Each structure stands twice: as C-alpha cells, then as structure tokens.
Short mmCIF file of C-alpha atoms in Angstrom, two decimals:
data_model
loop_
_atom_site.label_atom_id
_atom_site.label_comp_id
_atom_site.label_asym_id
_atom_site.label_seq_id
_atom_site.Cartn_x
_atom_site.Cartn_y
_atom_site.Cartn_z
CA THR A 419 0.00 0.00 0.00
CA GLY A 420 2.81 2.38 0.84
CA PHE A 421 4.56 1.58 -2.44
CA ALA A 422 1.36 2.20 -4.40
CA ALA A 423 0.89 5.51 -2.64
CA ARG A 424 4.44 6.54 -3.45
CA CYS A 425 3.99 5.59 -7.13
CA SER A 426 0.73 7.49 -7.28
CA ALA A 427 2.38 10.56 -5.77
CA TRP A 428 5.29 10.26 -8.21
CA PHE A 429 3.02 10.03 -11.24
CA SER A 430 1.01 12.96 -9.97
CA ALA A 431 4.19 15.04 -9.59
CA VAL A 432 5.43 14.04 -13.06
CA GLY A 433 2.04 14.88 -14.56
CA ALA A 434 1.99 18.23 -12.83
CA VAL A 435 5.39 19.05 -14.31
CA ALA A 436 4.84 17.51 -17.77
CA ILE A 437 1.58 19.27 -18.56
CA PRO A 438 2.94 22.85 -18.09
CA LEU A 439 6.14 21.86 -19.91
CA ALA A 440 4.16 20.52 -22.86
CA ALA A 441 2.03 23.65 -22.88
CA PHE A 442 5.18 25.81 -22.83
CA LEU A 443 6.77 23.87 -25.70
CA PHE A 444 3.58 24.06 -27.74
CA SER A 445 3.35 27.80 -27.14
CA ALA A 446 7.01 28.30 -28.10
CA LEU A 447 6.51 26.24 -31.27
CA CYS A 448 3.45 28.28 -32.25
CA SER A 449 5.32 31.51 -31.57
CA GLU A 450 8.27 30.34 -33.68
CA ARG A 451 5.97 29.43 -36.55
CA SER A 452 4.22 32.78 -36.30
CA LYS A 453 7.54 34.64 -36.36
CA ARG A 454 8.68 32.61 -39.34
CA ARG A 455 5.47 33.34 -41.24
CA LEU A 456 5.79 37.04 -40.47
CA ALA A 457 9.40 37.03 -41.66
CA GLU A 458 8.47 35.18 -44.87
CA ARG A 459 5.59 37.57 -45.49
CA ALA A 460 7.83 40.60 -44.94
CA ALA A 461 10.46 39.15 -47.30
CA GLN A 462 7.81 38.46 -49.93
CA GLU A 463 6.41 41.99 -49.64
CA GLN A 464 9.90 43.43 -49.91
CA LEU A 465 10.60 41.32 -53.00
CA GLU A 466 7.33 42.40 -54.63
CA ALA A 467 8.06 46.04 -53.83
CA SER A 468 11.53 45.71 -55.33
CA GLU A 469 10.16 44.10 -58.49
CA ARG A 470 7.45 46.75 -58.75
CA HIS A 471 10.03 49.51 -58.34
CA ALA A 472 12.23 47.90 -61.01
CA ARG A 473 9.26 47.71 -63.41
CA LEU A 474 8.38 51.34 -62.81
CA ARG A 475 11.97 52.43 -63.43
CA GLU A 476 12.12 50.35 -66.62
CA GLU A 477 8.82 51.84 -67.85
CA GLU A 478 10.04 55.32 -67.00
CA ARG A 479 13.31 54.72 -68.89
CA ARG A 480 11.45 53.40 -71.92
CA GLY A 481 9.08 56.35 -71.89
CA ARG A 482 11.98 58.78 -71.63
CA VAL A 483 13.79 57.08 -74.49
CA ARG A 484 10.65 57.16 -76.67
CA ALA A 485 10.11 60.83 -75.92
CA GLU A 486 13.71 61.69 -76.71
CA LEU A 487 13.56 59.70 -79.94
CA ARG A 488 10.51 61.69 -80.97
CA LEU A 489 12.28 64.91 -80.09
CA ARG A 490 15.27 63.77 -82.12
CA GLU A 491 13.01 63.01 -85.09
CA VAL A 492 11.40 66.44 -84.83
CA ALA A 493 14.79 68.13 -84.49
CA SER A 494 16.28 66.23 -87.41
CA GLY A 495 13.18 66.83 -89.52
CA GLY A 496 13.40 70.57 -88.96
CA ALA A 497 17.07 70.68 -89.83
CA GLY A 498 16.56 70.43 -93.58
CA GLY A 499 18.98 71.27 -96.28
CA GLU A 500 21.62 69.41 -98.21
CA SER A 501 24.81 67.93 -96.85
CA GLY A 502 27.43 70.50 -96.09
CA SER A 503 25.02 73.43 -96.51
CA GLN A 504 25.59 76.72 -94.76
CA GLY A 505 23.35 77.74 -91.87
CA ASP A 506 21.74 81.12 -91.30
CA ASP A 507 24.66 82.15 -89.13
CA GLY A 508 27.24 81.27 -91.78
CA SER A 509 28.40 78.10 -90.02
CA SER A 510 28.49 74.73 -91.70
CA GLY A 511 25.30 72.72 -91.36
CA GLY A 512 27.25 69.48 -91.17
CA PHE A 513 26.65 66.27 -93.05
CA VAL A 514 23.49 64.20 -93.09
CA PHE A 515 23.82 60.41 -93.06
CA HIS A 516 20.99 57.91 -93.17
CA PRO A 517 21.31 54.58 -91.33
CA ILE A 518 21.55 51.46 -93.45
CA GLY A 519 20.14 49.25 -90.70
CA HIS A 520 19.84 48.57 -86.98
CA PHE A 521 22.11 46.58 -84.71
CA LYS A 522 20.52 44.15 -82.24
CA SER A 523 22.59 42.30 -79.65
CA CYS A 524 21.80 39.76 -76.95
CA TYR A 525 22.04 42.43 -74.25
CA ARG A 526 18.87 44.22 -73.22
CA ASN A 527 20.24 46.83 -70.80
CA ARG A 528 23.13 49.20 -71.06
CA CYS A 529 24.51 48.33 -67.62
CA GLY A 530 24.95 44.65 -68.49
CA THR A 531 26.76 45.25 -71.77
CA PRO A 532 30.51 44.47 -71.73
CA ARG A 533 32.82 47.44 -72.21
CA GLN A 534 34.54 45.60 -75.08
CA GLY A 535 33.49 42.82 -77.39
CA GLY A 536 36.62 40.82 -76.57
CA VAL A 537 35.50 40.43 -72.94
CA VAL A 538 32.72 38.05 -74.03
CA PRO A 539 33.91 36.63 -77.38
CA ASP A 540 30.99 34.17 -77.69
CA CYS A 541 28.23 36.80 -77.60
CA LEU A 542 26.25 37.20 -80.82
CA ALA A 543 24.53 40.12 -82.48
CA VAL A 544 22.62 40.72 -85.71
CA LEU A 545 22.88 43.66 -88.08
CA GLN A 546 19.54 44.03 -89.85
CA CYS A 547 19.94 46.06 -93.02
CA ASP A 548 17.20 48.21 -94.44
CA ARG A 549 15.31 46.58 -97.31
CA ASP A 550 15.70 49.69 -99.45
CA LEU A 551 19.46 49.10 -99.34
CA ASN A 552 19.09 45.86 -101.32
CA PRO A 553 21.17 43.83 -98.83
CA VAL A 554 21.63 40.87 -101.19
CA ALA A 555 23.56 42.98 -103.66
CA ALA A 556 25.25 45.25 -101.11
CA LEU A 557 26.61 42.35 -99.02
CA GLU A 558 27.72 40.12 -101.87
CA GLY A 559 31.21 38.82 -101.05
CA PHE A 560 30.96 39.94 -97.43
CA ALA A 561 31.17 36.36 -96.11
CA ALA A 562 34.74 36.08 -97.43
CA PHE A 563 35.98 38.31 -94.62
CA SER A 564 36.57 37.20 -91.02
CA HIS A 565 35.99 40.59 -89.36
CA CYS A 566 34.39 43.92 -90.17
CA TRP A 567 34.21 47.41 -88.71
CA VAL A 568 30.77 48.56 -87.54
CA LEU A 569 30.22 52.31 -87.48
CA TYR A 570 27.06 53.23 -85.59
CA VAL A 571 25.23 56.01 -83.76
CA PHE A 572 24.11 55.93 -80.10
CA HIS A 573 20.54 56.83 -81.04
CA GLN A 574 19.13 56.07 -77.55
CA ASN A 575 21.25 58.54 -75.62
CA THR A 576 19.50 60.35 -72.76
CA ASN A 577 21.17 63.77 -73.14
CA LEU A 578 19.00 64.86 -76.06
CA GLN A 579 17.25 67.59 -74.07
CA ARG A 580 20.52 69.44 -73.52
CA GLU A 581 21.34 69.19 -77.21
CA CYS A 582 17.89 70.55 -78.15
CA ARG A 583 18.22 73.45 -75.71
CA THR A 584 21.63 74.33 -77.09
CA ALA A 585 20.36 74.14 -80.67
CA SER A 586 17.34 76.28 -79.78
CA ARG A 587 19.48 78.97 -78.11
CA ARG A 588 21.86 78.89 -81.06
CA LYS A 589 19.00 79.55 -83.49
CA GLN A 590 17.56 82.35 -81.35
CA THR A 591 20.89 84.14 -81.05
CA LYS A 592 21.87 83.50 -84.70
CA GLY A 593 24.90 81.41 -83.89
CA ARG A 594 26.36 83.53 -81.11
CA VAL A 595 25.96 80.62 -78.68
CA PRO A 596 28.84 78.10 -78.90
CA LEU A 597 27.86 74.89 -80.63
CA TRP A 598 28.57 72.59 -77.67
CA GLN A 599 27.60 74.92 -74.83
CA GLY A 600 25.64 73.20 -72.04
CA LEU A 601 26.87 69.71 -72.86
CA CYS A 602 28.81 67.84 -70.19
CA MET A 603 32.41 67.33 -71.28
CA LYS A 604 33.56 65.30 -68.26
CA VAL A 605 32.17 62.04 -66.92
CA ALA A 606 32.97 59.53 -64.18
CA PRO A 607 33.92 56.08 -65.57
CA PRO A 608 31.91 53.17 -64.08
CA ARG A 609 34.92 51.59 -62.38
CA CYS A 610 36.40 54.87 -61.14
CA PRO A 611 33.57 56.92 -59.56
CA ASP A 612 36.03 59.37 -57.98
CA LEU A 613 37.77 60.09 -61.29
CA ARG A 614 36.58 62.66 -63.83
CA VAL A 615 37.83 62.36 -67.41
CA GLY A 616 36.91 63.94 -70.71
CA VAL A 617 34.19 62.41 -72.84
CA LEU A 618 36.69 61.86 -75.67
CA ALA A 619 39.10 60.02 -73.34
CA CYS A 620 36.71 57.20 -72.41
CA ARG A 621 33.99 54.98 -73.89
CA THR A 622 30.96 57.03 -72.85
CA PRO A 623 28.23 57.21 -75.53
CA HIS A 624 27.27 60.72 -74.38
CA ARG A 625 29.70 62.65 -76.54
CA PRO A 626 29.28 65.68 -78.84
CA ASN A 627 28.94 63.41 -81.88
CA PRO A 628 27.43 60.14 -80.55
CA ILE A 629 29.30 57.86 -82.96
CA GLY A 630 30.70 54.43 -82.06
CA LEU A 631 33.11 52.08 -83.79
CA SER A 632 33.42 48.35 -83.06
CA LEU A 633 35.33 45.47 -84.56
CA ALA A 634 33.01 42.51 -85.14
CA ARG A 635 33.74 38.91 -86.11
CA VAL A 636 31.68 37.67 -89.04
CA VAL A 637 29.90 34.37 -88.28
#
C-alpha cells in the first residue's frame, strides 16, 4: 500500500510538471511558426516592392527614351537642307547620313553590356539592313571576310534635351551661342567613380557626336 501511494504521488508530480512543460513547448513552437510566417511575409512583400520599383523604373526609362527619340526626329526633320550646306549664321550645317540598318545584340540593358566585345567573345549580335538598301547585292562577297568594322550612332542617348536646348538657343541668337555649350564634357567612368575624365578620353556614348566604332567577327 505504501509503495502504491508513493507511485501514485510520483506520477502525480510528473504529470503536474509535464503538462505545463508541454504547454510551454507548444506555445514556443506556435510563436516560432508565427515569427517565421511574419518574416516570410515581410520578405515576400519586400521582393514584390523591389520588383514593382524595377518595373516602374524600366517603364520610366522606356518612356523617356521614346520621348527623346521623338524629339530627335522632330529636331532632325526641322534641320533640312543638303549635306554641307551653310546655316543662317554662316556656319556649316554638317553632313546628313541615313542609317543602313539597326544593330541588335543579346544584351537588353546598357549596364549589363561588356565594355569591349573581346570580354565576351561568344556573344552574338545581328545587323539588320534596311530593305531599301538591297542587302543581297550590297553584301555580296561579305562572307569572305573574317571581321568587319561597324560604325554606328548611339541613337538612344539620354542627353538629347541638352542638345535641343543648345540648338534652340543657337537659333535664337543666330549662332552667337557656342555649338557645344551646355553639354557635359567630363564624366565619371563606371569603375572609377572618384575620377573625372573627358568624354573623348573614355567609352561614354554621351559625346558631342554620338558615334561608335566596333570590330566585329563575321559568323
């Protein structure tokens, strides 16, 4: 009888301790799950906000590029005349060249494009010639060469507004405004943010005459 009483008391004591301990562990487990869900939800919201912000910036960039292309078309359409003609202020009107095609590469953004073609020698690009050029006749014998020089224009530059303002002031003052006034002549290279160099001493596309030259391998 005494042994049974002691066993009963022992089981009662163990039960009294085990039940609160189990309740505590269950509560801690629920709290940990709740914290984990809150952390996952916060991370998901942050990811969605980042993606939404990236989409908005991309849409804004595309809209700005489209607007500047339209401004460039209007500006080039108003600057009539033949090649090498003289302007109203007596200065040379420059030369007018028409593109023979458009260059499309595998890179979609400017920031991800290599600074030189030799950095990624396996990347491919396509030069689509204008149909009015008669590409079949113009490119006959082109496949016999291993490389070619590609001369192109940075037609999606984002400094068009400054160029338009300078051209407008130059017309209003009949050429008394310098041709390149208002355009930035120094830039910070991507790998040297603390260094300022001239636009003609680096690879920046934002230069007075936005012309580029690349050596391409014919495949």
